[in-house]
JSON list of C-alpha atoms in Angstrom, two decimals:
[
{"chain": "G", "resi": 1, "resn": "GLY", "atom": "CA", "xyz": [0.02, -0.09, 0.17]},
{"chain": "G", "resi": 2, "resn": "GLN", "atom": "CA", "xyz": [0.87, 3.86, 0.00]},
{"chain": "G", "resi": 3, "resn": "GLN", "atom": "CA", "xyz": [3.67, 4.46, 1.99]},
{"chain": "G", "resi": 4, "resn": "LEU", "atom": "CA", "xyz": [5.67, 7.49, 2.66]},
{"chain": "G", "resi": 5, "resn": "ASN", "atom": "CA", "xyz": [9.70, 7.55, 2.24]},
{"chain": "G", "resi": 6, "resn": "GLN", "atom": "CA", "xyz": [11.41, 8.92, 5.29]},
{"chain": "G", "resi": 7, "resn": "SER", "atom": "CA", "xyz": [14.79, 10.03, 5.08]},
{"chain": "G", "resi": 8, "resn": "PRO", "atom": "CA", "xyz": [17.44, 9.92, 6.44]},
{"chain": "G", "resi": 9, "resn": "GLN", "atom": "CA", "xyz": [16.70, 6.26, 8.39]},
{"chain": "G", "resi": 10, "resn": "SER", "atom": "CA", "xyz": [18.85, 7.08, 11.14]},
{"chain": "G", "resi": 11, "resn": "MET", "atom": "CA", "xyz": [21.02, 9.75, 12.40]},
{"chain": "G", "resi": 12, "resn": "PHE", "atom": "CA", "xyz": [23.81, 10.40, 15.23]},
{"chain": "G", "resi": 13, "resn": "ILE", "atom": "CA", "xyz": [24.36, 13.84, 16.12]},
{"chain": "G", "resi": 14, "resn": "GLN", "atom": "CA", "xyz": [26.44, 15.93, 18.86]},
{"chain": "G", "resi": 15, "resn": "GLU", "atom": "CA", "xyz": [24.17, 17.67, 21.74]},
{"chain": "G", "resi": 16, "resn": "GLY", "atom": "CA", "xyz": [23.54, 21.20, 20.29]},
{"chain": "G", "resi": 17, "resn": "GLU", "atom": "CA", "xyz": [23.54, 20.41, 16.49]},
{"chain": "G", "resi": 18, "resn": "ASP", "atom": "CA", "xyz": [20.97, 21.05, 14.55]},
{"chain": "G", "resi": 19, "resn": "VAL", "atom": "CA", "xyz": [18.73, 18.18, 12.66]},
{"chain": "G", "resi": 20, "resn": "SER", "atom": "CA", "xyz": [16.92, 18.21, 9.34]},
{"chain": "G", "resi": 21, "resn": "MET", "atom": "CA", "xyz": [14.64, 15.27, 8.09]},
{"chain": "G", "resi": 22, "resn": "ASN", "atom": "CA", "xyz": [12.30, 15.22, 5.48]},
{"chain": "G", "resi": 23, "resn": "CYS", "atom": "CA", "xyz": [9.34, 12.66, 4.21]},
{"chain": "G", "resi": 24, "resn": "THR", "atom": "CA", "xyz": [8.63, 12.46, 0.15]},
{"chain": "G", "resi": 25, "resn": "SER", "atom": "CA", "xyz": [5.30, 11.11, -1.43]},
{"chain": "G", "resi": 26, "resn": "SER", "atom": "CA", "xyz": [4.78, 10.02, -4.70]},
{"chain": "G", "resi": 27, "resn": "SER", "atom": "CA", "xyz": [1.44, 11.58, -4.44]},
{"chain": "G", "resi": 28, "resn": "ILE", "atom": "CA", "xyz": [-0.48, 14.43, -2.98]},
{"chain": "G", "resi": 29, "resn": "PHE", "atom": "CA", "xyz": [-1.54, 14.64, 0.58]},
{"chain": "G", "resi": 30, "resn": "ASN", "atom": "CA", "xyz": [-3.78, 17.28, 1.93]},
{"chain": "G", "resi": 31, "resn": "THR", "atom": "CA", "xyz": [-2.34, 17.21, 5.57]},
{"chain": "G", "resi": 32, "resn": "TRP", "atom": "CA", "xyz": [1.11, 16.39, 7.21]},
{"chain": "G", "resi": 33, "resn": "LEU", "atom": "CA", "xyz": [1.68, 15.53, 10.57]},
{"chain": "G", "resi": 34, "resn": "TRP", "atom": "CA", "xyz": [5.20, 15.09, 12.64]},
{"chain": "G", "resi": 35, "resn": "TYR", "atom": "CA", "xyz": [5.01, 12.50, 15.57]},
{"chain": "G", "resi": 36, "resn": "LYS", "atom": "CA", "xyz": [7.67, 11.35, 17.68]},
{"chain": "G", "resi": 37, "resn": "GLN", "atom": "CA", "xyz": [7.79, 7.97, 19.39]},
{"chain": "G", "resi": 38, "resn": "ASP", "atom": "CA", "xyz": [9.65, 7.25, 22.54]},
{"chain": "G", "resi": 39, "resn": "PRO", "atom": "CA", "xyz": [10.71, 3.79, 23.21]},
{"chain": "G", "resi": 40, "resn": "GLY", "atom": "CA", "xyz": [8.10, 1.72, 24.66]},
{"chain": "G", "resi": 41, "resn": "GLU", "atom": "CA", "xyz": [5.30, 4.51, 24.07]},
{"chain": "G", "resi": 42, "resn": "GLY", "atom": "CA", "xyz": [2.80, 5.37, 21.62]},
{"chain": "G", "resi": 43, "resn": "PRO", "atom": "CA", "xyz": [3.49, 8.38, 18.77]},
{"chain": "G", "resi": 44, "resn": "VAL", "atom": "CA", "xyz": [3.32, 11.51, 20.24]},
{"chain": "G", "resi": 45, "resn": "LEU", "atom": "CA", "xyz": [2.25, 14.59, 17.69]},
{"chain": "G", "resi": 46, "resn": "LEU", "atom": "CA", "xyz": [4.72, 17.56, 17.42]},
{"chain": "G", "resi": 47, "resn": "ILE", "atom": "CA", "xyz": [3.27, 19.72, 14.43]},
{"chain": "G", "resi": 48, "resn": "ALA", "atom": "CA", "xyz": [0.46, 19.41, 12.00]},
{"chain": "G", "resi": 49, "resn": "LEU", "atom": "CA", "xyz": [0.26, 21.26, 8.69]},
{"chain": "G", "resi": 50, "resn": "TYR", "atom": "CA", "xyz": [-2.67, 21.79, 6.75]},
{"chain": "G", "resi": 51, "resn": "LYS", "atom": "CA", "xyz": [-1.80, 24.01, 3.79]},
{"chain": "G", "resi": 52, "resn": "ALA", "atom": "CA", "xyz": [0.99, 24.00, 1.06]},
{"chain": "G", "resi": 53, "resn": "GLY", "atom": "CA", "xyz": [3.94, 26.11, 1.83]},
{"chain": "G", "resi": 54, "resn": "GLU", "atom": "CA", "xyz": [2.92, 26.52, 5.40]},
{"chain": "G", "resi": 55, "resn": "LEU", "atom": "CA", "xyz": [6.08, 26.71, 7.98]},
{"chain": "G", "resi": 56, "resn": "THR", "atom": "CA", "xyz": [4.82, 26.07, 11.55]},
{"chain": "G", "resi": 57, "resn": "SER", "atom": "CA", "xyz": [7.29, 26.20, 14.48]},
{"chain": "G", "resi": 58, "resn": "ASN", "atom": "CA", "xyz": [6.78, 24.40, 17.94]},
{"chain": "G", "resi": 59, "resn": "GLY", "atom": "CA", "xyz": [9.38, 25.32, 20.40]},
{"chain": "G", "resi": 60, "resn": "ARG", "atom": "CA", "xyz": [13.06, 24.44, 18.59]},
{"chain": "G", "resi": 61, "resn": "LEU", "atom": "CA", "xyz": [10.87, 22.10, 15.92]},
{"chain": "G", "resi": 62, "resn": "THR", "atom": "CA", "xyz": [9.80, 23.78, 12.26]},
{"chain": "G", "resi": 63, "resn": "ALA", "atom": "CA", "xyz": [8.11, 21.70, 9.67]},
{"chain": "G", "resi": 64, "resn": "GLN", "atom": "CA", "xyz": [7.28, 22.66, 6.65]},
{"chain": "G", "resi": 65, "resn": "PHE", "atom": "CA", "xyz": [4.29, 21.73, 4.05]},
{"chain": "G", "resi": 66, "resn": "GLY", "atom": "CA", "xyz": [6.10, 21.03, 0.60]},
{"chain": "G", "resi": 67, "resn": "ILE", "atom": "CA", "xyz": [4.64, 23.46, -2.02]},
{"chain": "G", "resi": 68, "resn": "THR", "atom": "CA", "xyz": [4.10, 20.71, -4.40]},
{"chain": "G", "resi": 69, "resn": "ARG", "atom": "CA", "xyz": [2.16, 18.76, -1.30]},
{"chain": "G", "resi": 70, "resn": "LYS", "atom": "CA", "xyz": [4.42, 15.71, -2.06]},
{"chain": "G", "resi": 71, "resn": "ASP", "atom": "CA", "xyz": [6.61, 16.18, 0.89]},
{"chain": "G", "resi": 72, "resn": "SER", "atom": "CA", "xyz": [7.55, 17.95, 4.02]},
{"chain": "G", "resi": 73, "resn": "PHE", "atom": "CA", "xyz": [10.71, 18.26, 5.93]},
{"chain": "G", "resi": 74, "resn": "LEU", "atom": "CA", "xyz": [11.30, 18.86, 10.08]},
{"chain": "G", "resi": 75, "resn": "ASN", "atom": "CA", "xyz": [14.03, 20.59, 11.39]},
{"chain": "G", "resi": 76, "resn": "ILE", "atom": "CA", "xyz": [15.16, 20.46, 15.27]},
{"chain": "G", "resi": 77, "resn": "SER", "atom": "CA", "xyz": [17.76, 23.12, 16.36]},
{"chain": "G", "resi": 78, "resn": "ALA", "atom": "CA", "xyz": [19.84, 22.98, 18.90]},
{"chain": "G", "resi": 79, "resn": "SER", "atom": "CA", "xyz": [19.31, 19.54, 19.83]},
{"chain": "G", "resi": 80, "resn": "ILE", "atom": "CA", "xyz": [19.44, 18.12, 23.33]},
{"chain": "G", "resi": 81, "resn": "PRO", "atom": "CA", "xyz": [19.50, 14.14, 24.77]},
{"chain": "G", "resi": 82, "resn": "SER", "atom": "CA", "xyz": [16.13, 14.30, 25.28]},
{"chain": "G", "resi": 83, "resn": "ASP", "atom": "CA", "xyz": [15.60, 14.89, 21.38]},
{"chain": "G", "resi": 84, "resn": "VAL", "atom": "CA", "xyz": [16.46, 11.25, 20.86]},
{"chain": "G", "resi": 85, "resn": "GLY", "atom": "CA", "xyz": [13.34, 8.57, 19.78]},
{"chain": "G", "resi": 86, "resn": "ILE", "atom": "CA", "xyz": [11.98, 8.05, 16.49]},
{"chain": "G", "resi": 87, "resn": "TYR", "atom": "CA", "xyz": [10.24, 10.80, 14.49]},
{"chain": "G", "resi": 88, "resn": "PHE", "atom": "CA", "xyz": [7.51, 9.70, 12.20]},
{"chain": "G", "resi": 89, "resn": "CYS", "atom": "CA", "xyz": [5.80, 11.96, 9.36]},
{"chain": "G", "resi": 90, "resn": "ALA", "atom": "CA", "xyz": [2.17, 11.03, 8.42]},
{"chain": "G", "resi": 91, "resn": "GLY", "atom": "CA", "xyz": [0.12, 12.00, 5.64]},
{"chain": "G", "resi": 92, "resn": "ARG", "atom": "CA", "xyz": [-3.59, 12.22, 4.78]},
{"chain": "G", "resi": 93, "resn": "LYS", "atom": "CA", "xyz": [-5.02, 12.53, 1.36]},
{"chain": "G", "resi": 94, "resn": "SER", "atom": "CA", "xyz": [-8.22, 13.92, 2.15]},
{"chain": "G", "resi": 95, "resn": "GLY", "atom": "CA", "xyz": [-10.59, 14.20, 5.06]},
{"chain": "G", "resi": 96, "resn": "ASN", "atom": "CA", "xyz": [-12.28, 10.82, 4.91]},
{"chain": "G", "resi": 97, "resn": "THR", "atom": "CA", "xyz": [-8.86, 8.91, 4.50]},
{"chain": "G", "resi": 98, "resn": "PRO", "atom": "CA", "xyz": [-6.75, 7.08, 6.91]},
{"chain": "G", "resi": 99, "resn": "LEU", "atom": "CA", "xyz": [-3.46, 8.20, 7.58]},
{"chain": "G", "resi": 100, "resn": "VAL", "atom": "CA", "xyz": [-0.31, 7.06, 6.05]},
{"chain": "G", "resi": 101, "resn": "PHE", "atom": "CA", "xyz": [3.29, 7.00, 8.10]},
{"chain": "G", "resi": 102, "resn": "GLY", "atom": "CA", "xyz": [6.50, 6.69, 7.05]},
{"chain": "G", "resi": 103, "resn": "LYS", "atom": "CA", "xyz": [9.00, 4.00, 8.11]},
{"chain": "G", "resi": 104, "resn": "GLY", "atom": "CA", "xyz": [10.44, 6.91, 10.95]},
{"chain": "G", "resi": 105, "resn": "THR", "atom": "CA", "xyz": [13.90, 8.18, 11.32]},
{"chain": "G", "resi": 106, "resn": "ARG", "atom": "CA", "xyz": [15.82, 7.19, 14.29]},
{"chain": "G", "resi": 107, "resn": "LEU", "atom": "CA", "xyz": [17.70, 10.02, 15.88]},
{"chain": "G", "resi": 108, "resn": "SER", "atom": "CA", "xyz": [20.38, 9.69, 18.49]},
{"chain": "G", "resi": 109, "resn": "VAL", "atom": "CA", "xyz": [22.07, 12.45, 20.44]},
{"chain": "G", "resi": 110, "resn": "ILE", "atom": "CA", "xyz": [25.34, 12.25, 21.71]},
{"chain": "G", "resi": 111, "resn": "ALA", "atom": "CA", "xyz": [26.18, 14.20, 24.68]},
{"chain": "O", "resi": 1, "resn": "ASN", "atom": "CA", "xyz": [-7.05, 14.36, 32.18]},
{"chain": "O", "resi": 2, "resn": "ALA", "atom": "CA", "xyz": [-6.40, 10.61, 31.55]},
{"chain": "O", "resi": 3, "resn": "GLY", "atom": "CA", "xyz": [-5.04, 9.99, 27.80]},
{"chain": "O", "resi": 4, "resn": "VAL", "atom": "CA", "xyz": [-5.75, 6.95, 25.79]},
{"chain": "O", "resi": 5, "resn": "MET", "atom": "CA", "xyz": [-5.25, 4.00, 27.66]},
{"chain": "O", "resi": 6, "resn": "GLN", "atom": "CA", "xyz": [-4.66, 0.84, 26.38]},
{"chain": "O", "resi": 7, "resn": "ASN", "atom": "CA", "xyz": [-4.37, -2.87, 28.06]},
{"chain": "O", "resi": 8, "resn": "PRO", "atom": "CA", "xyz": [-2.48, -5.05, 28.52]},
{"chain": "O", "resi": 9, "resn": "ARG", "atom": "CA", "xyz": [0.54, -3.30, 27.55]},
{"chain": "O", "resi": 10, "resn": "HIS", "atom": "CA", "xyz": [2.17, -6.66, 26.74]},
{"chain": "O", "resi": 11, "resn": "LEU", "atom": "CA", "xyz": [0.67, -9.94, 25.74]},
{"chain": "O", "resi": 12, "resn": "VAL", "atom": "CA", "xyz": [2.16, -13.23, 25.26]},
{"chain": "O", "resi": 13, "resn": "ARG", "atom": "CA", "xyz": [-0.18, -15.97, 23.10]},
{"chain": "O", "resi": 14, "resn": "ARG", "atom": "CA", "xyz": [0.80, -19.31, 21.83]},
{"chain": "O", "resi": 15, "resn": "ARG", "atom": "CA", "xyz": [-0.22, -19.99, 18.27]},
{"chain": "O", "resi": 16, "resn": "GLY", "atom": "CA", "xyz": [-3.91, -20.71, 17.93]},
{"chain": "O", "resi": 17, "resn": "GLN", "atom": "CA", "xyz": [-4.76, -18.75, 20.76]},
{"chain": "O", "resi": 18, "resn": "GLU", "atom": "CA", "xyz": [-6.86, -15.45, 21.10]},
{"chain": "O", "resi": 19, "resn": "ALA", "atom": "CA", "xyz": [-5.60, -12.14, 21.68]},
{"chain": "O", "resi": 20, "resn": "ARG", "atom": "CA", "xyz": [-7.53, -9.42, 23.07]},
{"chain": "O", "resi": 21, "resn": "LEU", "atom": "CA", "xyz": [-6.63, -5.78, 23.05]},
{"chain": "O", "resi": 22, "resn": "ARG", "atom": "CA", "xyz": [-8.60, -3.31, 24.94]},
{"chain": "O", "resi": 23, "resn": "CYS", "atom": "CA", "xyz": [-8.33, 0.38, 24.55]},
{"chain": "O", "resi": 24, "resn": "SER", "atom": "CA", "xyz": [-10.06, 3.45, 26.33]},
{"chain": "O", "resi": 25, "resn": "PRO", "atom": "CA", "xyz": [-10.26, 6.52, 24.34]},
{"chain": "O", "resi": 26, "resn": "MET", "atom": "CA", "xyz": [-9.60, 10.08, 25.60]},
{"chain": "O", "resi": 27, "resn": "LYS", "atom": "CA", "xyz": [-12.73, 11.61, 28.02]},
{"chain": "O", "resi": 28, "resn": "GLY", "atom": "CA", "xyz": [-14.98, 12.98, 25.48]},
{"chain": "O", "resi": 29, "resn": "HIS", "atom": "CA", "xyz": [-13.60, 10.99, 22.37]},
{"chain": "O", "resi": 30, "resn": "SER", "atom": "CA", "xyz": [-15.71, 9.08, 20.37]},
{"chain": "O", "resi": 31, "resn": "HIS", "atom": "CA", "xyz": [-13.91, 7.97, 17.63]},
{"chain": "O", "resi": 32, "resn": "VAL", "atom": "CA", "xyz": [-11.07, 5.24, 17.70]},
{"chain": "O", "resi": 33, "resn": "TYR", "atom": "CA", "xyz": [-8.48, 4.33, 15.53]},
{"chain": "O", "resi": 34, "resn": "TRP", "atom": "CA", "xyz": [-6.08, 0.88, 15.70]},
{"chain": "O", "resi": 35, "resn": "TYR", "atom": "CA", "xyz": [-2.94, 0.58, 13.90]},
{"chain": "O", "resi": 36, "resn": "ARG", "atom": "CA", "xyz": [-0.47, -2.31, 13.52]},
{"chain": "O", "resi": 37, "resn": "GLN", "atom": "CA", "xyz": [3.44, -1.50, 13.96]},
{"chain": "O", "resi": 38, "resn": "LEU", "atom": "CA", "xyz": [5.89, -4.33, 12.85]},
{"chain": "O", "resi": 39, "resn": "PRO", "atom": "CA", "xyz": [9.42, -3.70, 13.79]},
{"chain": "O", "resi": 40, "resn": "GLU", "atom": "CA", "xyz": [11.30, -1.08, 12.59]},
{"chain": "O", "resi": 41, "resn": "GLU", "atom": "CA", "xyz": [8.40, 0.19, 10.69]},
{"chain": "O", "resi": 42, "resn": "GLY", "atom": "CA", "xyz": [5.90, 2.82, 10.66]},
{"chain": "O", "resi": 43, "resn": "LEU", "atom": "CA", "xyz": [2.12, 2.49, 11.88]},
{"chain": "O", "resi": 44, "resn": "LYS", "atom": "CA", "xyz": [-0.43, 1.18, 9.43]},
{"chain": "O", "resi": 45, "resn": "PHE", "atom": "CA", "xyz": [-4.05, 1.75, 9.84]},
{"chain": "O", "resi": 46, "resn": "MET", "atom": "CA", "xyz": [-6.53, -1.27, 10.44]},
{"chain": "O", "resi": 47, "resn": "VAL", "atom": "CA", "xyz": [-9.73, 0.41, 11.46]},
{"chain": "O", "resi": 48, "resn": "TYR", "atom": "CA", "xyz": [-11.61, 3.41, 12.51]},
{"chain": "O", "resi": 49, "resn": "LEU", "atom": "CA", "xyz": [-14.74, 3.04, 14.92]},
{"chain": "O", "resi": 50, "resn": "GLN", "atom": "CA", "xyz": [-17.04, 5.58, 16.41]},
{"chain": "O", "resi": 51, "resn": "LYS", "atom": "CA", "xyz": [-19.58, 3.91, 18.97]},
{"chain": "O", "resi": 52, "resn": "GLU", "atom": "CA", "xyz": [-21.32, 1.00, 17.92]},
{"chain": "O", "resi": 53, "resn": "ASN", "atom": "CA", "xyz": [-20.29, 1.30, 14.28]},
{"chain": "O", "resi": 54, "resn": "ILE", "atom": "CA", "xyz": [-17.36, 0.56, 12.21]},
{"chain": "O", "resi": 55, "resn": "ILE", "atom": "CA", "xyz": [-16.73, 3.35, 9.84]},
{"chain": "O", "resi": 56, "resn": "ASP", "atom": "CA", "xyz": [-13.36, 2.16, 7.84]},
{"chain": "O", "resi": 57, "resn": "GLU", "atom": "CA", "xyz": [-11.73, -1.33, 8.20]},
{"chain": "O", "resi": 58, "resn": "SER", "atom": "CA", "xyz": [-10.13, -1.35, 4.88]},
{"chain": "O", "resi": 59, "resn": "GLY", "atom": "CA", "xyz": [-6.57, -1.93, 6.78]},
{"chain": "O", "resi": 60, "resn": "MET", "atom": "CA", "xyz": [-7.96, -5.09, 8.45]},
{"chain": "O", "resi": 61, "resn": "PRO", "atom": "CA", "xyz": [-6.82, -8.21, 7.46]},
{"chain": "O", "resi": 62, "resn": "LYS", "atom": "CA", "xyz": [-10.10, -10.43, 6.26]},
{"chain": "O", "resi": 63, "resn": "GLU", "atom": "CA", "xyz": [-9.83, -13.22, 8.39]},
{"chain": "O", "resi": 64, "resn": "ARG", "atom": "CA", "xyz": [-9.16, -13.57, 12.24]},
{"chain": "O", "resi": 65, "resn": "PHE", "atom": "CA", "xyz": [-9.28, -9.75, 13.09]},
{"chain": "O", "resi": 66, "resn": "SER", "atom": "CA", "xyz": [-12.04, -8.03, 14.29]},
{"chain": "O", "resi": 67, "resn": "ALA", "atom": "CA", "xyz": [-12.84, -4.91, 16.10]},
{"chain": "O", "resi": 68, "resn": "GLU", "atom": "CA", "xyz": [-15.73, -3.25, 18.29]},
{"chain": "O", "resi": 69, "resn": "PHE", "atom": "CA", "xyz": [-16.50, -0.40, 19.99]},
{"chain": "O", "resi": 70, "resn": "PRO", "atom": "CA", "xyz": [-19.81, -0.81, 22.10]},
{"chain": "O", "resi": 71, "resn": "LYS", "atom": "CA", "xyz": [-21.83, 1.80, 23.82]},
{"chain": "O", "resi": 72, "resn": "GLU", "atom": "CA", "xyz": [-20.29, 1.19, 26.83]},
{"chain": "O", "resi": 73, "resn": "GLY", "atom": "CA", "xyz": [-16.88, -0.16, 27.64]},
{"chain": "O", "resi": 74, "resn": "PRO", "atom": "CA", "xyz": [-13.89, -0.23, 25.90]},
{"chain": "O", "resi": 75, "resn": "SER", "atom": "CA", "xyz": [-12.81, -0.55, 22.19]},
{"chain": "O", "resi": 76, "resn": "ILE", "atom": "CA", "xyz": [-11.63, -4.35, 21.48]},
{"chain": "O", "resi": 77, "resn": "LEU", "atom": "CA", "xyz": [-9.21, -5.63, 18.83]},
{"chain": "O", "resi": 78, "resn": "ARG", "atom": "CA", "xyz": [-9.74, -9.35, 18.74]},
{"chain": "O", "resi": 79, "resn": "ILE", "atom": "CA", "xyz": [-7.36, -11.65, 17.19]},
{"chain": "O", "resi": 80, "resn": "GLN", "atom": "CA", "xyz": [-8.32, -15.58, 16.61]},
{"chain": "O", "resi": 81, "resn": "GLN", "atom": "CA", "xyz": [-5.97, -18.23, 16.17]},
{"chain": "O", "resi": 82, "resn": "VAL", "atom": "CA", "xyz": [-3.10, -15.71, 16.30]},
{"chain": "O", "resi": 83, "resn": "VAL", "atom": "CA", "xyz": [0.49, -16.71, 14.37]},
{"chain": "O", "resi": 84, "resn": "ARG", "atom": "CA", "xyz": [3.79, -15.78, 14.58]},
{"chain": "O", "resi": 85, "resn": "GLY", "atom": "CA", "xyz": [3.29, -12.90, 12.03]},
{"chain": "O", "resi": 86, "resn": "ASP", "atom": "CA", "xyz": [0.76, -11.55, 14.29]},
{"chain": "O", "resi": 87, "resn": "SER", "atom": "CA", "xyz": [3.41, -10.17, 16.60]},
{"chain": "O", "resi": 88, "resn": "ALA", "atom": "CA", "xyz": [3.80, -6.41, 16.73]},
{"chain": "O", "resi": 89, "resn": "ALA", "atom": "CA", "xyz": [2.60, -3.64, 18.69]},
{"chain": "O", "resi": 90, "resn": "TYR", "atom": "CA", "xyz": [-0.78, -2.57, 18.35]},
{"chain": "O", "resi": 91, "resn": "PHE", "atom": "CA", "xyz": [-1.72, 1.40, 18.80]},
{"chain": "O", "resi": 92, "resn": "CYS", "atom": "CA", "xyz": [-4.97, 2.77, 19.87]},
{"chain": "O", "resi": 93, "resn": "ALA", "atom": "CA", "xyz": [-5.75, 6.16, 19.32]},
{"chain": "O", "resi": 94, "resn": "SER", "atom": "CA", "xyz": [-8.95, 8.78, 19.71]},
{"chain": "O", "resi": 95, "resn": "SER", "atom": "CA", "xyz": [-10.32, 11.71, 18.23]},
{"chain": "O", "resi": 96, "resn": "PRO", "atom": "CA", "xyz": [-13.00, 13.99, 19.64]},
{"chain": "O", "resi": 97, "resn": "LEU", "atom": "CA", "xyz": [-14.99, 14.69, 16.29]},
{"chain": "O", "resi": 98, "resn": "SER", "atom": "CA", "xyz": [-13.96, 12.91, 12.71]},
{"chain": "O", "resi": 99, "resn": "TRP", "atom": "CA", "xyz": [-10.96, 11.49, 11.59]},
{"chain": "O", "resi": 100, "resn": "GLU", "atom": "CA", "xyz": [-9.69, 14.95, 10.40]},
{"chain": "O", "resi": 101, "resn": "GLU", "atom": "CA", "xyz": [-9.18, 15.89, 14.19]},
{"chain": "O", "resi": 102, "resn": "THR", "atom": "CA", "xyz": [-6.06, 15.25, 15.51]},
{"chain": "O", "resi": 103, "resn": "GLN", "atom": "CA", "xyz": [-5.69, 11.64, 16.85]},
{"chain": "O", "resi": 104, "resn": "TYR", "atom": "CA", "xyz": [-4.05, 10.85, 20.54]},
{"chain": "O", "resi": 105, "resn": "PHE", "atom": "CA", "xyz": [-2.08, 7.55, 20.65]},
{"chain": "O", "resi": 106, "resn": "GLY", "atom": "CA", "xyz": [-2.22, 5.20, 23.51]},
{"chain": "O", "resi": 107, "resn": "PRO", "atom": "CA", "xyz": [0.85, 3.51, 24.77]},
{"chain": "O", "resi": 108, "resn": "GLY", "atom": "CA", "xyz": [0.45, 0.37, 22.61]},
{"chain": "O", "resi": 109, "resn": "THR", "atom": "CA", "xyz": [0.23, -3.38, 23.48]},
{"chain": "O", "resi": 110, "resn": "ARG", "atom": "CA", "xyz": [2.93, -5.10, 22.22]},
{"chain": "O", "resi": 111, "resn": "LEU", "atom": "CA", "xyz": [1.84, -8.81, 21.28]},
{"chain": "O", "resi": 112, "resn": "LEU", "atom": "CA", "xyz": [4.34, -11.70, 21.04]},
{"chain": "O", "resi": 113, "resn": "VAL", "atom": "CA", "xyz": [3.12, -14.76, 19.76]},
{"chain": "O", "resi": 114, "resn": "LEU", "atom": "CA", "xyz": [4.96, -17.98, 20.27]}
]
């Protein structure tokens, strides 16, 4: 079935560095969401994007809804150890369709 | 304000047994969604329910899997005659209105089939 392509699959960064990850699709999505999952827990919503070109921030996190509606990126500035986890993008094609998730980007932060 | 609750958190079953996974949505939420997550994978949608109704079950396997959300009590995901391939984390999410709304996820049930 439809799946979103997330990259990179994993990344190791030093504390204090900025992080960038993205999500692409071959089809258009009308909603893009970014979630974080800690080990043994469910995903927690970080940012929701509803409009092409939209740029939204949540603290040190910034996400953008690509202008083509086929991609989105998430940036984390000045990473800290608690940023460790798996970041998932998710998209919805239209109002009455299920969320489609990417496979995640696994982030490790070295203190 | 309690979040989405799922139990059990971990469940071990032998092949051929039944697994029952329970989900209590957030207070005030009447829409429930079930997802399955295989190791190293993203979440895959299974089913969307409102109270006493299945709205979309396009992600549910055709056999052995069923879901309900009764008028009273939690939503139940039932897997009959489990096989090793059913081993996964099963997440429930809820939202206050339709499924366009933000979904809040529970902590998941990790099913291991021996």
